[in-house]
Every structure is written in C-alpha cells, then in structure tokens.
XYZ file of C-alpha atoms in Angstrom:
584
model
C 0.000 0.000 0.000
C 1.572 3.601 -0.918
C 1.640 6.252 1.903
C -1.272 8.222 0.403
C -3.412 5.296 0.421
C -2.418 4.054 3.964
C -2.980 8.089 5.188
C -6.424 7.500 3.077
C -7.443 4.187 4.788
C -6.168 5.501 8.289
C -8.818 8.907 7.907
C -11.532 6.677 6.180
C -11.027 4.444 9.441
C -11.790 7.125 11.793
C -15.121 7.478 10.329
C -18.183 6.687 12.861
C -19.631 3.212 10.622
C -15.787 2.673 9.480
C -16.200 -1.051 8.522
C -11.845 -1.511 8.668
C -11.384 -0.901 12.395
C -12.074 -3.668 14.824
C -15.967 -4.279 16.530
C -16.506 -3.235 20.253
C -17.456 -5.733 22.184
C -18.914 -5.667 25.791
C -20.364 -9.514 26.117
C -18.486 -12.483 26.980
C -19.627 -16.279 27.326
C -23.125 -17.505 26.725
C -24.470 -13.151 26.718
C -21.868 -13.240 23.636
C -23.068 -16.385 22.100
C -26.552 -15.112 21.866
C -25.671 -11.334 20.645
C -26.624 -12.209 17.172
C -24.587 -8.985 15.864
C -21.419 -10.399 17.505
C -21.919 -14.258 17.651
C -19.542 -16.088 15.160
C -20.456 -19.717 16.602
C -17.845 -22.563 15.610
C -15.523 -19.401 14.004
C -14.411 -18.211 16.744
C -10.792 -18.001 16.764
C -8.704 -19.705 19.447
C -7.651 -16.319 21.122
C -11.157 -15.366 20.857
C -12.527 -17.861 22.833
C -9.731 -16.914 25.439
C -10.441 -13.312 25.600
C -14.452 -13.851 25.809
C -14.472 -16.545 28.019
C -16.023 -19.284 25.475
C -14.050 -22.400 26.501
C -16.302 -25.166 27.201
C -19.066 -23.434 25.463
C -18.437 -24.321 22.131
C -16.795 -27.313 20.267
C -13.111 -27.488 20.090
C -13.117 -27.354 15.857
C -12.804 -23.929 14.823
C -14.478 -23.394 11.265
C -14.358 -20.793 8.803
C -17.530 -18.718 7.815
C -17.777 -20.565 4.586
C -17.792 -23.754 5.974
C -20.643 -22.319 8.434
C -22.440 -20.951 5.211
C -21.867 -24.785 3.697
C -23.902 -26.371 6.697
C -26.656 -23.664 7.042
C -27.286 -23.852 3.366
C -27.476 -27.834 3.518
C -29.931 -27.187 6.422
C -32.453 -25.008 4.571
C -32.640 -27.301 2.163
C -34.136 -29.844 3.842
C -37.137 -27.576 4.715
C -40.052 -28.603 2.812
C -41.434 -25.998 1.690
C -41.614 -21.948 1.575
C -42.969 -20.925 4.866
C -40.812 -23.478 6.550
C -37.880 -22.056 5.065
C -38.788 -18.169 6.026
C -39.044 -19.620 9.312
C -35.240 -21.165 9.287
C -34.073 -17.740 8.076
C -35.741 -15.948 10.763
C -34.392 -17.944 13.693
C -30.778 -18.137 11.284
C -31.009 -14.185 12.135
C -32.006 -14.794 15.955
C -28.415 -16.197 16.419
C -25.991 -14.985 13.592
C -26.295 -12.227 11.857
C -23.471 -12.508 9.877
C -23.890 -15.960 8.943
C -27.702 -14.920 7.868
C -26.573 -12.481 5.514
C -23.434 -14.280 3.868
C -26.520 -17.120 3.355
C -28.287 -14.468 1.319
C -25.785 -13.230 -0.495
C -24.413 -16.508 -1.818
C -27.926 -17.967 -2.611
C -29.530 -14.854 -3.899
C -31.819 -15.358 -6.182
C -32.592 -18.732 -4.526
C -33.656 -16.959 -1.666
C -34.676 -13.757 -2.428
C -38.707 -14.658 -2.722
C -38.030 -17.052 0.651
C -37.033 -14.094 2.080
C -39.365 -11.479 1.112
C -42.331 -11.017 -1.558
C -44.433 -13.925 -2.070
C -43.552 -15.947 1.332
C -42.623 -13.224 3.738
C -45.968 -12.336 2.888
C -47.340 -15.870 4.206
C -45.282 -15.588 7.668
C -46.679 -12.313 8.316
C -50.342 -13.441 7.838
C -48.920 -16.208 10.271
C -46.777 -14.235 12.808
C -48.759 -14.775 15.484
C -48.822 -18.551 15.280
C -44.984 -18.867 14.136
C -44.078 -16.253 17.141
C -41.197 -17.050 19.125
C -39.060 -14.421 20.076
C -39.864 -10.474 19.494
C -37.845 -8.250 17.545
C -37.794 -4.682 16.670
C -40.592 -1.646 18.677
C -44.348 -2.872 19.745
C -45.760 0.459 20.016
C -49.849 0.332 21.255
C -52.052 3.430 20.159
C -53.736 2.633 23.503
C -50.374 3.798 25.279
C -50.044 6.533 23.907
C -47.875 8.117 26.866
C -45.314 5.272 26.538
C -44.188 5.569 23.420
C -41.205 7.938 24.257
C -40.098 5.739 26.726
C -40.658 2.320 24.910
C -38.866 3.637 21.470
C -35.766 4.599 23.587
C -34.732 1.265 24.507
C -32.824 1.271 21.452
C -29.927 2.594 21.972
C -28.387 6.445 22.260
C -29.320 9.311 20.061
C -26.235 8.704 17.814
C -26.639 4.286 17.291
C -29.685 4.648 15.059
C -29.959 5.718 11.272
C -32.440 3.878 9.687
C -36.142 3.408 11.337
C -38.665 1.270 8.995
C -42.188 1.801 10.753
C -45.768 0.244 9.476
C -48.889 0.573 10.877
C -49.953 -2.914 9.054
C -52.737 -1.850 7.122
C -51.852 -2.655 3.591
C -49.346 -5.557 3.739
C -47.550 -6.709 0.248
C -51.041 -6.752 -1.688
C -52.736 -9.283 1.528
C -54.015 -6.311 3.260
C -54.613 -5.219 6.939
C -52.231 -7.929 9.123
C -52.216 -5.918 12.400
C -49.329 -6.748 14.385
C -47.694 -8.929 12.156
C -46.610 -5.964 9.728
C -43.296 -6.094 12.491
C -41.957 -8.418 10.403
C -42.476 -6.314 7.242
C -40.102 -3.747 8.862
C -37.740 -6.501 9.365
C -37.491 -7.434 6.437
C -36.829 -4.432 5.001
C -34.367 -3.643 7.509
C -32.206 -7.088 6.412
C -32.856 -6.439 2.773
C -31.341 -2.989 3.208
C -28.378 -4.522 5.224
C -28.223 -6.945 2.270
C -28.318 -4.583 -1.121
C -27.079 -1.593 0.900
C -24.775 -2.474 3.882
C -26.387 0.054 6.082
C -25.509 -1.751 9.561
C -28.047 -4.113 10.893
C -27.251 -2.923 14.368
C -27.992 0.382 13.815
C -31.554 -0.511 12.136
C -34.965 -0.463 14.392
C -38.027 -2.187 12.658
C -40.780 -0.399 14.531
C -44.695 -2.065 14.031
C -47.875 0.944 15.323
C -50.793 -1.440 16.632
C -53.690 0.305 16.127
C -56.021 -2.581 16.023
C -56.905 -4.211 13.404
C -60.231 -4.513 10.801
C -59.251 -8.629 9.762
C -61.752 -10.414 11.353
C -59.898 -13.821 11.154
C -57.188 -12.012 13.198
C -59.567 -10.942 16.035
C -61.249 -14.014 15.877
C -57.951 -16.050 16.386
C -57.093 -16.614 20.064
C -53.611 -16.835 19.341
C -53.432 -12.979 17.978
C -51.135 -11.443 19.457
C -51.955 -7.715 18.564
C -54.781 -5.412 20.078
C -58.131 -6.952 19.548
C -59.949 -3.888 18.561
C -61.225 -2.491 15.013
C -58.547 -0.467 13.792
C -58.325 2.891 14.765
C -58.028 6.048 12.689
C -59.226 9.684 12.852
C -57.465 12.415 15.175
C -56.504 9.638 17.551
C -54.907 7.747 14.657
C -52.965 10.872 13.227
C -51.997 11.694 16.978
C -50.238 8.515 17.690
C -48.694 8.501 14.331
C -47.016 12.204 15.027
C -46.059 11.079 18.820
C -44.142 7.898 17.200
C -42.536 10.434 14.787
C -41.634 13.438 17.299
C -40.268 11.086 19.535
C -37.851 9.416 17.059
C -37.083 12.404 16.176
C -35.679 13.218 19.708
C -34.433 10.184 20.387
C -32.580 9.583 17.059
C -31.825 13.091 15.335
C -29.640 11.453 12.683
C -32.212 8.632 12.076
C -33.380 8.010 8.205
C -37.381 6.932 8.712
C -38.492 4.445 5.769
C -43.043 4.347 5.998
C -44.011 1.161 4.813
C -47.286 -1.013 4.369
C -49.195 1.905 5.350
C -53.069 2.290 3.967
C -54.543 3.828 1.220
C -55.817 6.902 2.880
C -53.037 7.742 5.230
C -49.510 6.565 3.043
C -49.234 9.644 0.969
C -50.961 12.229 3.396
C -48.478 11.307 5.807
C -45.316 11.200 3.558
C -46.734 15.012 2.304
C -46.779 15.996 6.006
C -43.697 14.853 7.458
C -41.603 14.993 4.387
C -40.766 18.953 4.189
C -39.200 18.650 7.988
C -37.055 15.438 7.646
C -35.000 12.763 5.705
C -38.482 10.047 5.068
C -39.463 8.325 2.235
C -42.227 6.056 2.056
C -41.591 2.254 -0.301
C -44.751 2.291 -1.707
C -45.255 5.680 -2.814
C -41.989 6.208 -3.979
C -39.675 3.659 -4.340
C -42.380 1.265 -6.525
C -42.527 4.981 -8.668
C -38.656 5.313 -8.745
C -38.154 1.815 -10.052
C -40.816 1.606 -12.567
C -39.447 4.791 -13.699
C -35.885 3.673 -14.130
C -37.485 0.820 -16.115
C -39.822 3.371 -18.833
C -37.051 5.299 -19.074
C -34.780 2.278 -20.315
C -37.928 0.765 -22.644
C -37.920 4.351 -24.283
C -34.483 4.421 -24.945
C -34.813 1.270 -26.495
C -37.918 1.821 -28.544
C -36.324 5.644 -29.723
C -39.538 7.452 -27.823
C -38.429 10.710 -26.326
C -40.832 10.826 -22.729
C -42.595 13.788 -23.480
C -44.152 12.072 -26.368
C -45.024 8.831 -24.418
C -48.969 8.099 -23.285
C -49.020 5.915 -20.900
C -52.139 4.105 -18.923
C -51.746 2.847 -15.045
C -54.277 0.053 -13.865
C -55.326 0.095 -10.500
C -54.380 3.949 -9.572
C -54.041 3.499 -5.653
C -50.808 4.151 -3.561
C -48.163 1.992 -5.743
C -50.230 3.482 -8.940
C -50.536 6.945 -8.190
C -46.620 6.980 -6.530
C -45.443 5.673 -10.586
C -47.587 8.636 -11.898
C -46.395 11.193 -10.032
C -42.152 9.846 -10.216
C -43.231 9.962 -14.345
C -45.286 13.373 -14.226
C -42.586 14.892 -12.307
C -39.406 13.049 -15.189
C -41.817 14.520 -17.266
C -41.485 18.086 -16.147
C -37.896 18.124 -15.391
C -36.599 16.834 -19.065
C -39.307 19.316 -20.454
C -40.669 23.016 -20.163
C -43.762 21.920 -19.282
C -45.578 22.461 -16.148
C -46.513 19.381 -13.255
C -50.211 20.075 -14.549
C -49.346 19.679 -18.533
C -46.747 16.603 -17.714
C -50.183 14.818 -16.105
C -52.304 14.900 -19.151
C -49.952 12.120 -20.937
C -50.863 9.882 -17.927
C -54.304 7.845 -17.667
C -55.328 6.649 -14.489
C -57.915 3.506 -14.324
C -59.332 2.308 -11.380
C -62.368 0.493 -10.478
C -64.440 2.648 -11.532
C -62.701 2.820 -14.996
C -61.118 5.796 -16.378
C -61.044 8.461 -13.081
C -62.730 11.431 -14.408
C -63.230 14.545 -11.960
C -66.795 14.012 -11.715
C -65.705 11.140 -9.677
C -65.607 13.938 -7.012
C -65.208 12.684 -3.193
C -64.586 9.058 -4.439
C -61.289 10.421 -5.632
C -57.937 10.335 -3.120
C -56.086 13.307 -2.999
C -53.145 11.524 -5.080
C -55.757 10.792 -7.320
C -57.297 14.202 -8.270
C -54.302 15.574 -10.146
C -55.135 12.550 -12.869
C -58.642 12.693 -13.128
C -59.438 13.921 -17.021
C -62.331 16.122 -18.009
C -65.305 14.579 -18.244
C -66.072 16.604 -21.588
C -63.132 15.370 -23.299
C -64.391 11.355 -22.483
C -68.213 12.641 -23.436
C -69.210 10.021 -25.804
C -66.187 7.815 -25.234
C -66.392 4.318 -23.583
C -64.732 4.907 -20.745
C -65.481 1.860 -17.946
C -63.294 -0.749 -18.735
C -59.451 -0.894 -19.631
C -59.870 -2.092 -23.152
C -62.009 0.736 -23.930
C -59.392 3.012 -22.285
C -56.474 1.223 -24.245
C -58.328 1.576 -27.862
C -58.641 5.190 -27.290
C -55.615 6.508 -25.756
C -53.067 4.238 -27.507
C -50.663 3.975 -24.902
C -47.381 3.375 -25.340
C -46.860 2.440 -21.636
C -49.490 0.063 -19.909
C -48.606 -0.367 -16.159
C -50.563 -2.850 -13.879
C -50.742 -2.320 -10.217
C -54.595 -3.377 -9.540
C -53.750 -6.894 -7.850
C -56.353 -7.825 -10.285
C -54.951 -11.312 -11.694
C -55.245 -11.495 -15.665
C -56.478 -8.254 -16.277
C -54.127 -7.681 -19.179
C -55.877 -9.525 -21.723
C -55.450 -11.011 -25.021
C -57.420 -8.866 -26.732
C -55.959 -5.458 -24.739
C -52.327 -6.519 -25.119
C -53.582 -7.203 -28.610
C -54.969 -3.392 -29.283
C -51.937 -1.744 -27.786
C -49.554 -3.407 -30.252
C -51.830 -2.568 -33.213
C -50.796 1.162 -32.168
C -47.072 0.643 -30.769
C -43.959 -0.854 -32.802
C -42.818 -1.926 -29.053
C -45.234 -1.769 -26.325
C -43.798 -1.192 -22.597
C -45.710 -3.305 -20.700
C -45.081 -4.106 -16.523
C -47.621 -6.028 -15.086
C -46.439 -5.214 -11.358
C -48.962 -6.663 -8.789
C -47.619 -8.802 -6.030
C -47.810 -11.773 -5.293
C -47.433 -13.781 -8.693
C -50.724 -15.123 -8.371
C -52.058 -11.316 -8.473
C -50.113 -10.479 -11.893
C -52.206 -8.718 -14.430
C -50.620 -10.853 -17.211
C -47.808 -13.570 -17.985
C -45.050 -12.494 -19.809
C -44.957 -16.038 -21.736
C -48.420 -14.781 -23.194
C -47.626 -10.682 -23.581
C -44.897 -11.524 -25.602
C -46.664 -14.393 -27.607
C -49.611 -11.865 -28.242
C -47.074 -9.240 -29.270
C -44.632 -11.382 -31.364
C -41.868 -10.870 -29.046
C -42.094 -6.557 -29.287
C -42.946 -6.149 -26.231
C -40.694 -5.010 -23.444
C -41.535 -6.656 -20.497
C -41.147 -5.642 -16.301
C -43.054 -7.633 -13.957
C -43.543 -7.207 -10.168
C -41.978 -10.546 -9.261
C -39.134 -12.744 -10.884
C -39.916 -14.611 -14.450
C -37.582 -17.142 -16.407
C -36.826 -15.758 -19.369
C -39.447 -16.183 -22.466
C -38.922 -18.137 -25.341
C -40.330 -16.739 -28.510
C -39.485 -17.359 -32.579
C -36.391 -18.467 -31.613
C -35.073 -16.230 -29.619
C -34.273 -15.428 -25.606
C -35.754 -12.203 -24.081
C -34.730 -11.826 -20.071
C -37.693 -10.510 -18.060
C -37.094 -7.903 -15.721
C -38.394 -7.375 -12.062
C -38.992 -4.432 -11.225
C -37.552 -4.887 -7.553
C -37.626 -2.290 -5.553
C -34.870 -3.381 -3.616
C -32.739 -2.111 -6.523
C -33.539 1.299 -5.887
C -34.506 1.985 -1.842
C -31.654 0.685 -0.173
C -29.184 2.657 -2.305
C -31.646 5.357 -1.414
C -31.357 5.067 2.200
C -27.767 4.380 1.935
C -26.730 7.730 0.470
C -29.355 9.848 2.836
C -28.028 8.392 5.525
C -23.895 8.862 5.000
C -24.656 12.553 3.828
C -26.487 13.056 6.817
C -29.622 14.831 4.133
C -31.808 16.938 5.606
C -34.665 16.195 3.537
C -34.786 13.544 0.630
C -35.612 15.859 -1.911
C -36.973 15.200 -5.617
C -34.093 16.010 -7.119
C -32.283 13.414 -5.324
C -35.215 10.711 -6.032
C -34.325 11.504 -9.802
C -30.426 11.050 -9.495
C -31.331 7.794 -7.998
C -33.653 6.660 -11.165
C -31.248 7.848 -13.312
C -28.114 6.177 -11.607
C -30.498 3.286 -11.887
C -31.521 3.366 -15.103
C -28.567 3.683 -16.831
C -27.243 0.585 -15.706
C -29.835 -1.070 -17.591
C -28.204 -4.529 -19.610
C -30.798 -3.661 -22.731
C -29.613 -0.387 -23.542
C -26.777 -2.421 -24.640
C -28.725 -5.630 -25.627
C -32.832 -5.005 -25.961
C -33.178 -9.180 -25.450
C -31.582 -8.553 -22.091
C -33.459 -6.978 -19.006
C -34.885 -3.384 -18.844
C -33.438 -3.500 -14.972
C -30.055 -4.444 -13.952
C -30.743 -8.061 -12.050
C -30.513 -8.187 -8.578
C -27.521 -10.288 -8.115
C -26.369 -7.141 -8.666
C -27.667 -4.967 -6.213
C -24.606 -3.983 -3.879
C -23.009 -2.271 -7.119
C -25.960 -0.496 -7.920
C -26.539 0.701 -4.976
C -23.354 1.825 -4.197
C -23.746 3.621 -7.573
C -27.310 5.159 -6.072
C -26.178 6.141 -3.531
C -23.181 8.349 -4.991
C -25.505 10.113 -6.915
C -27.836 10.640 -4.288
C -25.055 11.846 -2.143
C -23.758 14.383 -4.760
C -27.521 15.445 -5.104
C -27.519 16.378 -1.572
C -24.266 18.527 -1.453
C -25.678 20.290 -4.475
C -28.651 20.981 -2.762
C -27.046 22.140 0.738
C -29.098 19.399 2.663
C -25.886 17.276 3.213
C -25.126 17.898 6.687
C -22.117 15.492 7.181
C -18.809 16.910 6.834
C -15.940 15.408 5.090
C -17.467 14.577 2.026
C -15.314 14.136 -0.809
C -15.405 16.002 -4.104
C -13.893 13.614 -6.251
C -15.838 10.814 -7.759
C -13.087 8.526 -6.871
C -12.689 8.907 -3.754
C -16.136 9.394 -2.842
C -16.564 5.442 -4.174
C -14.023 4.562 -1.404
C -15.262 6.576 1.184
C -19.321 5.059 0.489
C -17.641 1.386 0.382
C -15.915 2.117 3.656
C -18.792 2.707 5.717
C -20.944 -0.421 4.248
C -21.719 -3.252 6.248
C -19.915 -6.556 4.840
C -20.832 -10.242 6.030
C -17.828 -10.561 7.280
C -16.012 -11.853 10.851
C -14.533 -8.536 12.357
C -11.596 -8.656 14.893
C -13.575 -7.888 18.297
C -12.447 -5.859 20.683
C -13.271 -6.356 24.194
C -14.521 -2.690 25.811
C -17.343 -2.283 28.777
C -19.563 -0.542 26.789
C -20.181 -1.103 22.785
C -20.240 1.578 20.265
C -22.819 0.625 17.253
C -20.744 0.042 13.852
C-alpha cells in the first residue's frame, strides 16, 4: 500500500460506521453467544474464545464462515417448503447475523422470494402462530404516553440511522395484518443490510398497533396484537405524530423508511412529514422510482423521447398513483412543461374505470391531479381498460390493480396494433395477483414487447429467440436510497435526489446495450448499484445544501471509497473487548 493510500485508509477508518477498524465488544460467554450482531459460533478463533471466556461453550473445531455458510445452506434445504424455510431464516437471524446475511448473499436469487415477496408475505399473515421471540418496537395506540419511553430502549441518540415503521394496514397486496406488519419492517431492515450495507445494528423495525379490521385475526385466540377495530381519525394521526416526534428526539440522525401503510393515510403522511425530515415512504416512492428507471430504459430502447409517451396505469391506488407522479414529475424536469401539462400524458384507471373529476369525493387526494375532463371522455367508452387502451393508444401500460389477468389477449392485442414496441409491466404482487404472464404478452405481441413484472420470471422463449424478463424490484432502488441519505447526513430527501437515484439506476440497464436482455439491472447485482445510487444521491444532496455530514469528498473517486468504507460486509470482524459497545 503507498503512503497516500495508507494516510487515506487511516482517515476513512476514523469514520463513525468505518467497517476496517475492529468491533466493540462488551459480552463475553453464553451473553456473547446469543448477541446475534457479535456471535460467530464454531468461528471463533482460538484467542477469541480466550479473551471472551467461550471455553467449554463451544466445540473445540474452529471453522471458517464458509464452511458455516456450507452447513446452514445444507440445512435449509431440507425444509419442505416456503414458509418453513422463512421460518429457518428468521431464527438463522435470531443467532448470527453474519452468517444470515453471507446465506443471502451466496444464494440470492434462490432466496430472495423465501425471504421477502411472495412468502414473507405468508409468515406475516402467520406471525402470530410462528411467534417465538420479538424483535424490533411494539408500540400500542392505547399507550399513547409510553411511546417515548418504549422507542428509547434502542440505543443512544447517535446508534440509530435507519427506522422502517408500518402501521400494518396494507401488507404486500394481503391487506390489513395488524401486528404482524413487524416483520415487514424486518425485512426491510435485512434487505437494506443486504443490497445496501447500512448496519443491521444500527436498524430499528418499529410495528404501530392500532387494532386491526381482519376479522380472522380478532377471531384467532392466538393474535397477538390489540383486539380492537382499527383505529383512525385524530386519535390515529396523533399517535402517528407522537411515534414520529419522539424518534425524532431520540434519534436526530435517524433516516425513517413508511411502509405497508393504507390507502388513505400513506401519501398524506409522507406530504406531512416529508418537508421537515429525511423520510421516504416504499410504496409511494420507491415502486414509482423503479418503474421509472425501467420506462425510461424501454424508451431508450424503442427511440420514444418521454414527453411524447402516453401511458395508462391500472389500479391507480398508492403503488399506482406513486409511478404517476415519479413519471409526471421526469416529465417536467426533461421538459418546459408544467406538473399540470406533464399529467395529461398519464391515464389513471381504477375500479371505476377511467377516473374522471366528476368522480368527485370518491377520488384520493393523489388521485385528483389525474382525473381527465369529463367533456373530453363525453361520448367515449370509458369503464373498462380495453375501452381506455383503444382510445388513448398507450405506449406504456402499467398494472398495479392486484387484479390477476387483467391484461388480456385482446388489450395486449390493441396496444400493439398502435405501438412498434409496447412497454408493458404487469407489477402486482404476489405472482398469483399479476395482471398478465409475460410467456403470453410476448406471444400476443410477437416478441415486441418489453416486459417488467412485479416478481421474478424465467426468461421467455419466442421465434427463436431469448428475451430476459425484468423485475422491477424495488430493492434495486430503496436501499441505495437510504444508503446515500443516511452517510450525507440529508436533511430532507428531496426530488431532485429521487431523480439522481432513477437515473443512476436506469442507466445501468443490460438492454440499452442488448434489448433481449433486461430493462433493470438483475438483482444479483444490487450492492453495485446501490453503491452507484447512492453516490448520486449523495452528490444530489451537497448540491442541494441538505448534506449535513462533513468530510465529504469532491472527487468521484474517492467518494466510491469513502461510500464502500462505511458499508456493512458479512464478514467476521476482529472484536475488541470494551465495557460498553459503540454501534458500527
């Protein structure tokens, strides 16, 4: 190593989530052994097991992580399905967090969907019958005057920078789960450590019980949430802000990810808090940011500047209307046009077909700005998607309804009669909810379609050739996110910095340089890209004057080392024995 580098590694390692410098350690013995952030099991070294006091408490055979990865891997195969597996995971992560995550990385795509969306979904709607240990902030709207005190059990103002809170109410397309949406914020908190390396010790997966309106959860003696119809109105929106004012207090520096949260309350309450802190809010604008990425890639690839696109979203609730309004606003920022002007190339469907603005009250605020004039529809069939689809000619047909099959034969069909190649993401999650299979898109399309879907798809085989299928994961896109908000210390997440991320994103697209490959980078790939998000995001923020953390470098360079520095790796750190731990 040259002397500039070893002066550049010695300042990177005095920063506060360094990941070079050794890990603090105040347990010893069995208190060690069941710290899951500092347990290492059988790989514990010799001298380790001296220092910590862990002779006689573990065999004599010291192993290396991989071998450790080798015999966790061999045990989740032999669970027999899904669910069972989600469960392994889970109590993987209640002894070894390291070990977890070096499982993940290895076995990806293998376990990606174990992990998260479809079966995570399935343990939630379980939680309270697979419950064996707690994890993460119970806070009860019936305790109102507790929830300072509970949410500061977690550590000092400066150990936590990334809060993901739900309130339960609209869980991964399965709907109101209560209590169980804790483990929603846990597993975005592990799939952030995962894509991201934001440190898992420094994450708090927070759950708001405020009853719930399932009926076979209230009906189930084993529930363990409040058993009371959920509750909203002022008392709602006052236990909401308490939660938020008191993390606020509590953990100044904190990053706070909304997630799961209902129809009527996810957007009102990312336009309220949003002006006075770093928040951003999965469903409103991380689904938008990733779609986006993806349109922006099909255009490139079909030669269609955006201000000339039409596009049509199905099913125009919180995912839907968050895609509009990421597109409106791409819209308006490569253009002169106004946020108003940038709307009209965007058709909203919902239930009760086309949303017009005689729709009045039955329209949600996100809604309004995409409701057309009823004049200009005066004549027009207007209450089904096909009808829609034959009149607008869309070049861009989105699905986020959870309505299974809804993209036709005969609407995939129309579209193509009016679009050399037709963007089409059927997005709804789980599979079984997709609006359409890509197998029969591109068969009804001859293969010109270019395909996203909201869950992973082999690749299609059509007229002899491959096309890859891309997921629009939004684990591409949020983690990086978070990542760069939190190491610039943002004040706000602003919308500039939402578009540096879909553009970092987007232009690591594989079909701009091959349009049989994906419109999304895969997965696999996901610490790159968001270390690549991040960046941008970062730079974003210093242009802005909302970073707050000092130190940032100018040059692109060495900003790359300094974000890779401060990631969390799966790795076996040198501990060092102290009274007290610091959180890295």
């Amino acid at each position: 190593m040259s002397s500039d580098s070893a002066k550049t590694r010695f300042k990177l390692a005095d920063l506060q989530l360094s990941f070079s410098r050794p890990l603090e350690c105040p347990w010893t013995g069995t208190s060690l052994l069941s710290s899951p952030p500092f347990n290492k099991g059988s790989a514990f070294t010799k001298e380790e097991r001296s220092e910590f006091n862990l002779h006689g408490l573990l065999p004599p055979n010291v192993q290396s992580l991989e071998e450790q990865v080798e015999r966790a891997y061999d045990q989740f195969c032999t669970r027999p399905d899904p669910l069972a597996k989600n469960t392994f995971m889970t109590s993987l992560k209640e002894q070894n967090e390291v070990l977890l995550q070096q499982l993940i990385h290895d076995h990806l795509k293998e376990m990606f969907s174990i992990i998260y969306t479809p079966t995570e979904g399935d343990a939630i709607q379980n939680f309270s019958r697979l419950f064996r240990k707690p994890e993460g902030c119970f806070l009860n709207i019936m305790d109102q005057d507790e929830v300072y005190d509970n949410l500061s059990k977690f550590g000092k103002a400066e150990d936590i920078d990334y809060i993901v809170v739900t309130d339960g109410e609209e869980i991964l397309g399965i709907g109101d789960q209560g209590v169980g949406g804790i483990l929603i914020s846990i597993a975005k908190s592990v799939i952030t450590t995962l894509c991201a390396g934001v440190h898992p010790s420094r994450t708090l997966p927070v759950v708001l019980d405020c009853g719930t309106d399932n009926r076979e959860l209230l009906d189930d003696k084993l529930y363990l949430g409040l058993r009371h119809p959920r509750v909203r109105g002022e008392k709602y929106d006052k236990f909401v802000n308490t939660f938020v004012q008191a993390a606020r207090k509590l953990y100044p520096r904190a990053y706070i990810h909304f997630e799961d949260f209902g129809l009527p309350n996810a957007r009102r309450l990312l336009d309220l808090y949003r002006p006075d802190m770093a928040c951003f809010n999965d469903d409103v604008q991380g689904t938008g940011c990733v779609t986006l990425a993806g349109i922006m890639a099909g255009l490139e690839v079909s030669k269609l500047k955006m201000t000339d696109m039409r596009m049509i979203i199905f099913g125009s609730g919180t995912a839907g209307t968050g895609i509009a309004d990421q597109v409106r606003d791409a819209i308006a920022a490569d253009s002169e046009k106004s946020k108003e002007d940038a709307a009209k190339q965007i058709w909203c469907v919902d239930k009760p077909g086309l949303l017009l603005k005689s729709h009045g009250d039955r329209l949600t605020p996100a809604q309004i700005n995409y409701a057309r004039d009823d004049n200009d529809w005066k004549d027009k069939d207007h209450r089904d998607l096909l009808s829609v689809v034959r009149e607008v000619k869309p070049h861009v047909l989105i699905g986020t309804s959870t309505k299974p099959r809804a993209f036709t034969e005969e609407v995939v069909r129309e579209m193509v009669k009016h679009v050399e190649r037709p963007i089409i993401f059927p997005l709804s999650n789980p599979t079984k909810l997709h609006e359409a299979e890509p197998k029969d898109i591109s068969a009804w399309t001859d293969g010109k379609a270019l395909i996203a879907t909201g869950s992973p798809f082999p690749p299609v085989e059509h007229g002899g050739k491959t096309y890859e299928i891309a997921e629009c994961n939004n684990s591409t896109c949020f983690p990086g996110l978070a990542l760069g908000s939190i190491l610039s210390r943002s004040r706000h997440l602003s919308d500039k910095m939402l578009v540096a991320a879909v553009k970092a994103l987007a232009a690591m697209s594989p079909a701009l340089k091959d349009p049989d490959k994906g419109l999304l980078p895969d997965v696999v790939d996901v610490r790159e890209i968001s270390v690549k998000i991040a960046k941008s995001v970062i730079k974003q923020a210093v242009d802005e004057g909302l970073a707050t953390e000092t130190g940032i470098p100018d040059d692109d360079g060495e900003l790359d080392i300094w974000v890779r520095e401060q990631m969390w790796e799966p790795k076996y750190r040198a501990l060092k024995r102290v009274s007290e731990a610091v959180r890295i």
